[in-house]
CSV table of C-alpha atoms and ligand atoms in Angstrom, one decimal:
chain,number,residue,atom,x,y,z
A,802,MET,CA,61.3,50.8,-56.5
A,803,SER,CA,58.3,48.6,-55.8
A,804,SER,CA,55.9,51.4,-56.5
A,805,LEU,CA,57.5,51.8,-59.9
A,806,LEU,CA,57.0,48.2,-60.7
A,807,GLN,CA,53.5,48.0,-59.4
A,808,SER,CA,51.9,51.0,-61.0
A,809,PRO,CA,52.2,49.9,-64.6
A,810,THR,CA,50.3,46.7,-63.8
A,811,ALA,CA,47.7,48.6,-61.7
A,812,THR,CA,45.9,49.5,-65.0
A,813,PRO,CA,46.8,47.0,-67.8
A,814,GLY,CA,48.5,48.8,-70.6
A,815,ARG,CA,49.3,51.9,-68.6
A,816,PHE,CA,52.7,53.1,-67.6
A,817,GLY,CA,51.9,55.9,-65.2
A,818,PRO,CA,49.9,58.2,-67.5
A,819,TYR,CA,51.3,56.8,-70.7
A,820,GLY,CA,50.3,53.9,-72.9
A,821,GLY,CA,46.6,53.0,-73.3
A,822,ARG,CA,44.6,52.1,-76.4
A,823,TYR,CA,43.7,55.0,-78.7
A,824,VAL,CA,42.4,53.2,-81.8
A,825,PRO,CA,39.3,53.2,-84.0
A,826,GLU,CA,36.4,51.1,-82.8
A,827,THR,CA,37.1,48.4,-85.4
A,828,LEU,CA,40.4,47.6,-83.9
A,829,MET,CA,39.2,47.2,-80.3
A,830,VAL,CA,38.0,43.6,-80.9
A,831,PRO,CA,41.2,42.3,-82.4
A,832,LEU,CA,43.2,44.0,-79.7
A,833,PHE,CA,41.1,42.3,-77.0
A,834,GLU,CA,41.5,39.0,-78.9
A,835,LEU,CA,45.3,39.5,-79.0
A,836,GLU,CA,45.4,40.4,-75.3
A,837,ARG,CA,43.5,37.3,-74.4
A,838,ALA,CA,45.6,35.1,-76.6
A,839,TYR,CA,48.8,36.6,-75.1
A,840,GLU,CA,47.5,36.1,-71.5
A,841,LEU,CA,46.8,32.5,-72.2
A,842,ALA,CA,50.1,31.9,-74.0
A,843,LYS,CA,52.0,33.1,-70.9
A,844,THR,CA,51.0,30.0,-68.9
A,845,ASP,CA,50.5,27.6,-71.9
A,846,PRO,CA,53.3,25.0,-71.7
A,847,SER,CA,53.0,24.1,-75.4
A,848,PHE,CA,53.3,27.7,-76.5
A,849,GLN,CA,56.3,28.3,-74.1
A,850,ALA,CA,58.0,25.1,-75.3
A,851,GLN,CA,57.6,26.2,-79.0
A,852,PHE,CA,58.8,29.7,-78.2
A,853,GLN,CA,61.9,28.4,-76.3
A,854,ASP,CA,62.7,25.9,-79.1
A,855,LEU,CA,62.6,28.5,-81.8
A,856,LEU,CA,64.6,31.0,-79.8
A,857,LYS,CA,67.3,28.4,-79.3
A,858,ASN,CA,67.4,26.3,-82.4
A,859,PHE,CA,66.1,28.8,-85.1
A,860,ALA,CA,67.3,32.2,-83.7
A,861,GLY,CA,70.5,31.0,-81.9
A,862,ARG,CA,69.8,31.9,-78.2
A,863,PRO,CA,71.3,32.3,-75.8
A,864,THR,CA,73.5,35.1,-77.3
A,865,PRO,CA,77.0,35.5,-75.7
A,866,LEU,CA,77.9,38.2,-73.2
A,867,GLN,CA,81.4,39.1,-74.4
A,868,PHE,CA,84.0,41.1,-72.4
A,869,ALA,CA,85.2,43.9,-74.8
A,870,SER,CA,88.8,43.9,-73.6
A,871,ARG,CA,90.3,46.2,-76.3
A,872,LEU,CA,87.5,48.7,-76.2
A,873,THR,CA,87.8,48.7,-72.4
A,874,ALA,CA,91.5,49.3,-72.6
A,875,HIS,CA,91.1,52.0,-75.3
A,876,LEU,CA,88.6,54.0,-73.3
A,877,GLY,CA,90.5,53.5,-70.1
A,878,GLY,CA,87.3,53.7,-68.0
A,879,PRO,CA,84.7,51.1,-67.0
A,880,ARG,CA,84.8,47.4,-67.7
A,881,ILE,CA,82.6,46.9,-70.8
A,882,TYR,CA,80.6,43.8,-71.8
A,883,LEU,CA,78.7,43.4,-75.1
A,884,LYS,CA,75.4,41.5,-75.2
A,885,ARG,CA,75.7,40.0,-78.7
A,886,GLU,CA,72.2,40.3,-80.2
A,887,ASP,CA,74.0,40.9,-83.5
A,888,LEU,CA,74.8,37.2,-83.7
A,889,LEU,CA,71.1,36.2,-83.9
A,890,HIS,CA,69.5,34.8,-87.1
A,891,THR,CA,68.7,37.7,-89.4
A,892,GLY,CA,71.2,39.9,-87.6
A,893,ALA,CA,69.3,41.7,-84.8
A,894,HIS,CA,67.1,41.4,-81.7
A,895,LYS,CA,63.9,41.9,-83.8
A,896,ILE,CA,63.6,38.1,-84.3
A,897,ASN,CA,62.8,37.5,-80.6
A,898,ASN,CA,59.6,39.4,-80.9
A,899,ALA,CA,58.8,38.2,-84.4
A,900,ILE,CA,58.9,34.6,-83.2
A,901,GLY,CA,56.6,35.3,-80.2
A,902,GLN,CA,54.0,37.1,-82.3
A,903,GLY,CA,54.2,34.6,-85.2
A,904,LEU,CA,53.4,31.8,-82.8
A,905,LEU,CA,50.5,33.9,-81.4
A,906,ALA,CA,49.1,34.4,-84.9
A,907,VAL,CA,49.1,30.6,-85.4
A,908,LYS,CA,47.4,30.2,-82.0
A,909,MET,CA,44.7,32.7,-83.0
A,910,GLY,CA,44.2,30.8,-86.3
A,911,LYS,CA,45.3,33.8,-88.4
A,912,PRO,CA,47.0,32.7,-91.6
A,913,ARG,CA,48.2,36.1,-92.6
A,914,VAL,CA,50.6,38.6,-90.9
A,915,ILE,CA,51.4,42.1,-91.8
A,916,ALA,CA,54.3,44.2,-90.6
A,917,GLU,CA,55.8,47.7,-91.0
A,918,THR,CA,59.5,48.3,-91.4
A,919,GLY,CA,61.9,51.2,-91.5
A,920,ALA,CA,65.4,49.8,-91.7
A,921,GLY,CA,64.0,46.6,-93.1
A,922,GLN,CA,65.2,44.5,-90.1
A,923,HIS,CA,61.7,44.0,-88.7
A,924,GLY,CA,60.4,43.2,-92.2
A,925,VAL,CA,63.1,40.6,-92.6
A,926,ALA,CA,62.5,39.1,-89.2
A,927,SER,CA,58.7,39.0,-89.9
A,928,ALA,CA,59.2,37.4,-93.3
A,929,THR,CA,61.6,34.9,-91.9
A,930,VAL,CA,59.3,33.8,-89.1
A,931,ALA,CA,56.3,33.7,-91.5
A,932,ALA,CA,58.2,31.4,-93.8
A,933,ARG,CA,59.2,29.1,-90.9
A,934,LEU,CA,55.6,29.0,-89.6
A,935,GLY,CA,53.9,28.8,-93.0
A,936,LEU,CA,52.1,32.2,-92.8
A,937,GLU,CA,51.4,34.6,-95.6
A,938,CYS,CA,53.3,37.9,-95.0
A,939,VAL,CA,52.9,41.4,-96.3
A,940,VAL,CA,55.4,44.1,-95.3
A,941,TYR,CA,54.8,47.9,-95.6
A,942,ILE,CA,57.8,50.1,-96.2
A,943,GLY,CA,58.1,53.8,-97.2
A,944,THR,CA,59.6,54.4,-100.6
A,945,GLU,CA,62.3,56.6,-99.0
A,946,ASP,CA,63.4,53.7,-96.8
A,947,MET,CA,63.0,51.2,-99.7
A,948,ALA,CA,65.7,52.9,-101.6
A,949,ARG,CA,68.0,53.0,-98.5
A,950,GLN,CA,67.4,49.3,-97.7
A,951,ALA,CA,67.5,47.5,-101.1
A,952,LEU,CA,69.3,44.5,-99.6
A,953,ASN,CA,66.6,43.9,-97.0
A,954,VAL,CA,63.8,44.3,-99.5
A,955,ALA,CA,65.5,41.6,-101.6
A,956,ARG,CA,65.7,39.4,-98.6
A,957,MET,CA,62.0,39.8,-97.7
A,958,ARG,CA,61.1,38.9,-101.3
A,959,MET,CA,63.4,35.9,-101.3
A,960,LEU,CA,61.6,34.7,-98.2
A,961,GLY,CA,58.2,34.9,-100.0
A,962,ALA,CA,56.9,38.1,-98.5
A,963,GLN,CA,55.0,40.7,-100.5
A,964,VAL,CA,56.7,44.1,-100.0
A,965,VAL,CA,54.3,47.1,-100.4
A,966,ALA,CA,55.9,50.5,-101.1
A,967,VAL,CA,54.2,53.4,-99.3
A,968,ASP,CA,54.4,56.7,-101.1
A,969,SER,CA,52.5,58.9,-98.7
A,970,GLY,CA,53.6,61.5,-96.2
A,971,SER,CA,57.4,61.4,-95.4
A,972,ARG,CA,57.6,58.0,-97.1
A,973,THR,CA,59.2,56.4,-94.0
A,974,LEU,CA,58.3,54.3,-91.0
A,975,LYS,CA,55.5,56.4,-89.6
A,976,ASP,CA,53.7,56.2,-93.0
A,977,ALA,CA,54.3,52.5,-93.3
A,978,ILE,CA,52.6,52.0,-89.9
A,979,ASN,CA,49.6,54.1,-91.1
A,980,GLU,CA,49.3,51.8,-94.1
A,981,ALA,CA,49.7,48.6,-92.0
A,982,MET,CA,47.0,49.8,-89.6
A,983,ARG,CA,44.7,50.5,-92.6
A,984,ASP,CA,45.3,47.0,-93.9
A,985,TRP,CA,44.5,45.6,-90.4
A,986,VAL,CA,41.2,47.4,-90.1
A,987,THR,CA,40.2,45.9,-93.4
A,988,ASN,CA,41.4,42.3,-92.8
A,989,VAL,CA,41.2,41.8,-89.0
A,990,ARG,CA,39.5,38.4,-89.3
A,991,THR,CA,42.4,36.7,-91.1
A,992,THR,CA,45.3,38.9,-90.2
A,993,HIS,CA,47.6,39.6,-87.3
A,994,TYR,CA,49.5,42.9,-87.2
A,995,LEU,CA,53.1,41.9,-86.2
A,996,LEU,CA,54.3,45.2,-84.7
A,997,GLY,CA,58.0,45.5,-84.4
A,998,SER,CA,58.7,47.6,-81.2
A,999,VAL,CA,57.2,48.5,-77.8
A,1000,LEU,CA,54.8,50.9,-79.5
A,1001,GLY,CA,51.1,51.0,-80.5
A,1002,ALA,CA,48.0,50.2,-78.5
A,1003,HIS,CA,47.9,47.9,-75.5
A,1004,PRO,CA,48.8,45.0,-75.4
A,1005,TYR,CA,51.7,45.6,-77.8
A,1006,PRO,CA,54.1,47.6,-75.6
A,1007,THR,CA,53.8,45.1,-72.7
A,1008,MET,CA,53.8,42.0,-75.0
A,1009,VAL,CA,56.8,43.1,-77.1
A,1010,ARG,CA,58.7,43.9,-74.0
A,1011,ASP,CA,58.0,40.5,-72.5
A,1012,PHE,CA,59.2,38.8,-75.7
A,1013,GLN,CA,62.4,40.9,-75.6
A,1014,ALA,CA,63.0,40.5,-71.9
A,1015,VAL,CA,65.0,37.4,-72.6
A,1016,ILE,CA,67.9,39.7,-73.4
A,1017,GLY,CA,68.1,41.0,-69.8
A,1018,ARG,CA,67.3,37.7,-68.2
A,1019,GLU,CA,70.3,36.1,-70.0
A,1020,ALA,CA,72.6,39.1,-69.4
A,1021,ARG,CA,71.9,39.2,-65.7
A,1022,GLU,CA,72.8,35.5,-65.3
A,1023,GLN,CA,75.8,35.9,-67.5
A,1024,ILE,CA,77.3,38.9,-65.8
A,1025,LEU,CA,76.8,37.3,-62.3
A,1026,SER,CA,78.6,34.3,-63.5
A,1027,ALA,CA,81.5,36.3,-65.1
A,1028,GLU,CA,81.9,39.0,-62.5
A,1029,LYS,CA,80.1,37.8,-59.4
A,1030,ARG,CA,78.3,41.2,-59.2
A,1031,LEU,CA,75.6,43.2,-61.0
A,1032,PRO,CA,76.5,45.8,-63.6
A,1033,THR,CA,76.6,49.4,-62.6
A,1034,HIS,CA,75.4,50.7,-66.0
A,1035,LEU,CA,73.3,49.4,-68.9
A,1036,PHE,CA,73.5,51.1,-72.3
A,1037,ALA,CA,71.2,50.6,-75.3
A,1038,CYS,CA,70.0,52.6,-78.2
A,1039,VAL,CA,66.3,53.6,-78.3
A,1040,GLY,CA,64.2,53.7,-81.4
A,1041,GLY,CA,60.8,52.5,-80.4
A,1042,GLY,CA,62.5,51.1,-77.4
A,1043,SER,CA,62.3,47.3,-77.6
A,1044,ASN,CA,66.0,46.3,-77.4
A,1045,SER,CA,66.6,48.7,-74.5
A,1046,ILE,CA,63.6,47.7,-72.5
A,1047,GLY,CA,64.5,44.1,-73.3
A,1048,LEU,CA,67.8,44.6,-71.6
A,1049,PHE,CA,66.6,46.9,-68.8
A,1050,TYR,CA,63.5,45.0,-67.6
A,1051,GLN,CA,65.1,42.3,-65.6
A,1052,PHE,CA,67.2,44.9,-63.7
A,1053,LEU,CA,64.4,47.4,-62.9
A,1054,GLY,CA,64.3,46.2,-59.3
A,1055,ASP,CA,68.1,46.5,-58.8
A,1056,ALA,CA,68.4,50.1,-57.5
A,1057,GLY,CA,72.2,50.2,-58.1
A,1058,VAL,CA,71.9,49.5,-61.8
A,1059,LYS,CA,71.8,52.8,-63.9
A,1060,MET,CA,70.1,52.6,-67.2
A,1061,ILE,CA,71.0,54.8,-70.1
A,1062,GLY,CA,69.0,54.9,-73.3
A,1063,ILE,CA,70.6,56.6,-76.3
A,1064,GLU,CA,68.5,58.3,-78.9
A,1065,ALA,CA,69.2,59.7,-82.4
A,1066,GLY,CA,70.5,63.2,-82.1
A,1067,GLY,CA,70.9,63.4,-85.9
A,1068,ARG,CA,72.2,66.7,-87.2
A,1069,GLY,CA,71.2,68.9,-84.2
A,1070,GLY,CA,68.5,70.1,-81.8
A,1071,GLN,CA,66.1,71.8,-84.2
A,1072,LEU,CA,62.7,70.1,-84.9
A,1073,GLY,CA,63.1,68.0,-88.0
A,1074,GLU,CA,66.9,67.4,-87.5
A,1075,HIS,CA,66.7,64.6,-84.9
A,1076,ALA,CA,64.6,61.8,-83.4
A,1077,ALA,CA,65.4,62.6,-79.7
A,1078,ARG,CA,62.2,62.5,-77.7
A,1079,LEU,CA,63.5,62.5,-74.1
A,1080,ALA,CA,66.7,64.6,-74.4
A,1081,ALA,CA,65.2,68.1,-73.9
A,1082,ALA,CA,67.9,68.8,-71.3
A,1083,GLN,CA,70.4,68.6,-74.1
A,1084,GLY,CA,68.5,71.1,-76.2
A,1085,PHE,CA,66.6,68.7,-78.5
A,1086,VAL,CA,63.3,70.5,-78.9
A,1087,GLY,CA,59.8,69.4,-80.0
A,1088,ALA,CA,58.8,66.5,-77.9
A,1089,ARG,CA,55.5,66.6,-75.8
A,1090,PRO,CA,53.1,64.0,-74.6
A,1091,GLY,CA,50.6,63.1,-77.3
A,1092,VAL,CA,49.0,60.2,-79.1
A,1093,LEU,CA,50.6,58.5,-82.1
A,1094,HIS,CA,49.7,55.1,-83.5
A,1095,GLY,CA,47.4,54.1,-80.6
A,1096,THR,CA,49.5,55.1,-77.6
A,1097,TYR,CA,50.0,58.1,-75.4
A,1098,THR,CA,53.7,59.0,-75.0
A,1099,TYR,CA,56.3,61.6,-75.9
A,1100,VAL,CA,55.9,62.6,-79.5
A,1101,LEU,CA,57.9,65.0,-81.6
A,1102,GLN,CA,55.4,67.6,-82.9
A,1103,ASN,CA,55.1,71.2,-83.8
A,1104,GLU,CA,53.1,73.8,-81.9
A,1105,ASP,CA,49.8,72.8,-83.6
A,1106,GLY,CA,50.3,69.2,-82.7
A,1107,GLN,CA,51.3,68.1,-86.2
A,1108,ILE,CA,53.7,65.1,-86.1
A,1109,ALA,CA,57.2,66.4,-86.9
A,1110,THR,CA,59.5,65.0,-89.5
A,1111,THR,CA,62.6,63.3,-88.0
A,1112,HIS,CA,66.1,62.7,-89.1
A,1113,SER,CA,68.6,60.1,-88.2
A,1114,ILE,CA,71.4,58.5,-90.2
A,1115,SER,CA,70.0,55.3,-88.8
A,1116,ALA,CA,66.6,54.2,-90.2
A,1117,GLY,CA,65.9,52.1,-87.1
A,1118,LEU,CA,65.9,55.1,-84.8
A,1119,ASP,CA,64.1,57.5,-87.1
A,1120,TYR,CA,60.6,57.6,-85.5
A,1121,PRO,CA,58.8,60.5,-83.9
A,1122,ALA,CA,57.5,58.7,-80.8
A,1123,ILE,CA,59.0,56.5,-78.1
A,1124,GLY,CA,57.6,53.4,-76.3
A,1125,PRO,CA,55.3,54.6,-73.4
A,1126,GLU,CA,57.2,52.6,-70.8
A,1127,HIS,CA,60.3,54.6,-71.5
A,1128,ALA,CA,58.3,57.9,-71.1
A,1129,TRP,CA,57.3,56.6,-67.7
A,1130,LEU,CA,60.9,55.4,-66.7
A,1131,ALA,CA,62.2,58.9,-67.8
A,1132,ASP,CA,59.5,60.7,-65.7
A,1133,GLN,CA,60.5,58.5,-62.7
A,1134,ARG,CA,64.2,59.1,-63.3
A,1135,ARG,CA,64.6,55.3,-63.2
A,1136,ALA,CA,66.3,55.5,-66.6
A,1137,GLU,CA,68.2,58.3,-68.3
A,1138,TYR,CA,68.0,59.3,-71.9
A,1139,SER,CA,70.4,61.3,-74.0
A,1140,ALA,CA,71.1,61.7,-77.7
A,1141,VAL,CA,74.2,61.4,-79.8
A,1142,SER,CA,74.8,62.9,-83.3
A,1143,ASP,CA,75.0,61.0,-86.6
A,1144,GLU,CA,78.7,61.8,-86.7
A,1145,ALA,CA,79.4,60.4,-83.2
A,1146,ALA,CA,77.6,57.2,-84.2
A,1147,LEU,CA,79.7,56.8,-87.3
A,1148,ASP,CA,82.9,57.4,-85.3
A,1149,ALA,CA,81.8,54.9,-82.7
A,1150,ALA,CA,81.0,52.3,-85.4
A,1151,ARG,CA,84.5,52.6,-86.7
A,1152,LEU,CA,86.1,52.4,-83.3
A,1153,LEU,CA,84.2,49.2,-82.4
A,1154,SER,CA,85.1,47.6,-85.7
A,1155,ARG,CA,88.8,48.3,-85.2
A,1156,THR,CA,89.1,47.5,-81.5
A,1157,GLU,CA,86.8,44.5,-81.3
A,1158,GLY,CA,86.4,43.1,-84.8
A,1159,ILE,CA,82.7,43.7,-84.8
A,1160,ILE,CA,80.9,46.0,-87.3
A,1161,PRO,CA,77.8,47.2,-85.5
A,1162,ALA,CA,74.5,48.3,-86.9
A,1163,LEU,CA,74.2,52.1,-87.0
A,1164,GLU,CA,71.5,51.9,-84.4
A,1165,SER,CA,73.8,50.0,-82.0
A,1166,ALA,CA,76.6,52.4,-82.8
A,1167,HIS,CA,74.5,55.1,-81.1
A,1168,ALA,CA,74.7,53.2,-77.8
A,1169,ILE,CA,78.5,52.9,-78.2
A,1170,ALA,CA,78.8,56.6,-78.9
A,1171,GLY,CA,76.8,57.3,-75.8
A,1172,LEU,CA,79.1,55.1,-73.7
A,1173,ILE,CA,82.2,56.8,-75.3
A,1174,GLU,CA,80.9,60.2,-74.4
A,1175,ARG,CA,80.2,59.2,-70.8
A,1176,SER,CA,83.2,57.1,-70.0
A,1177,PRO,CA,85.5,60.0,-68.9
A,1178,GLN,CA,83.0,60.6,-66.0
A,1179,MET,CA,82.9,56.9,-65.1
A,1180,ARG,CA,85.1,54.9,-62.7
A,1181,LYS,CA,87.4,52.0,-63.5
A,1182,ASP,CA,85.4,49.6,-61.3
A,1183,ASP,CA,82.2,50.6,-63.0
A,1184,LEU,CA,80.8,47.6,-64.9
A,1185,VAL,CA,78.9,48.1,-68.2
A,1186,ILE,CA,76.6,45.9,-70.2
A,1187,LEU,CA,76.0,47.4,-73.7
A,1188,ASN,CA,73.3,45.9,-75.9
A,1189,LEU,CA,74.7,45.3,-79.3
A,1190,SER,CA,71.3,45.2,-80.9
A,1191,GLY,CA,72.4,44.3,-84.5
A,1192,ARG,CA,75.1,43.8,-87.0
A,1193,GLY,CA,76.3,46.3,-89.6
A,1194,ASP,CA,75.9,44.4,-92.9
A,1195,LYS,CA,72.8,46.4,-93.8
A,1196,ASP,CA,74.7,49.7,-93.2
A,1197,MET,CA,77.8,49.0,-95.3
A,1198,ASP,CA,76.7,51.4,-98.1
A,1199,THR,CA,76.4,54.2,-95.5
A,1200,TYR,CA,79.7,53.3,-93.9
A,1201,SER,CA,81.5,53.1,-97.2
A,1202,ARG,CA,80.1,56.4,-98.4
A,1203,LEU,CA,80.8,58.4,-95.2
A,1204,LEU,CA,83.9,56.9,-93.5
B,1389,PLP,C1,65.0,48.3,-85.2
B,1389,PLP,C2,66.3,48.3,-84.6
B,1389,PLP,C3,66.6,49.2,-83.4
B,1389,PLP,C4,65.6,50.1,-82.9
B,1389,PLP,O1,64.4,49.5,-82.4
B,1389,PLP,P1,64.1,49.3,-80.8
B,1389,PLP,O2,62.7,48.9,-80.8
B,1389,PLP,O3,64.4,50.7,-80.2
B,1389,PLP,O4,65.1,48.3,-80.3
B,1389,PLP,C5,67.8,49.1,-82.9
B,1389,PLP,N1,68.8,48.3,-83.3
B,1389,PLP,C6,68.6,47.5,-84.4
B,1389,PLP,C7,69.8,46.7,-84.9
B,1389,PLP,C8,67.4,47.5,-85.1
B,1389,PLP,O5,67.2,46.7,-86.1
């Protein structure tokens, strides 16, 4: 265990062979500047006080850890607790990281933030924090996603952000990130790139994880207080990987705690039909280590190394790469990854709504589906914490159409 925890810090920004900083020369300087600002912020009492204040009074932390008694009874397997990140301001865990990076932008004297968004949740969180801190905000979104996420686009505009439609490539998240990186190269002096997950070049994967690790710190205390023991299993959905690593991180040293990341299995195993990067054992093909958006990790690609198109019913999981720390945790077998289908996620969303009175985000519904599939093999004294990363308001069109 200790070797696992030590090696990522042996080389900053590396998780075993993964991670790193693969960017054009012009971005090295702002990345060093960001790394330095983040290192200082870690021990800066005024930064930490502002961060804690906004997490508590603006975002609504701590979030509850709720015993899901009816879901537990329905599945007849392990005891299930839900970490209620869906109750946060703006409806998902994304606000934790947006607050941290927004404060860093202020510290660095940068009056402008840019962000990419797929489902619109990170765009909304960024626009929200920018408004609160008095920063200019520009959000890049693919035109394909823009149509799927009209409500979130309206929210970003209401908050004063400029929303830029990206019409290149597959017109989704990957293309929005390309555009945001282009903007950053041009405007580095005035602009901070507020990246939304544990992706991109160092220091992003480490920094975003640290901002999200509050989820697991709270959950660990809460479960010890409620059950007087550690959980046996953690479940979370994995897009880029920020809500899952946010839950997992505080438990990495607890050898008895199994960690299960659930990816988007979409419509099936063929390349282009899913966004499962670490579920090869289940027949999801196409993922190999490679570089995308500044980091070395598992990437869905064809035989020539062209980035594959992906599919998921959930825009927040629909991305061809995974955070480099997850690639390393998978190699080490410290965490397990598997994928569930669009259909299983829809069924899980309906089940949670009807047993617990909580309509989950489609992303979070994947984690629930993963738990449902696994619960027959689990014991009654197993103890689960499932990260409910977001609420389902944004997905009501999809639910109404398909259920
Ligand atoms: C964005 C999003 C995700 C996926 O992103 P991660 O970085 O993997 O957490 C999951 N759930 C919700 C509700 C989201 O908005």
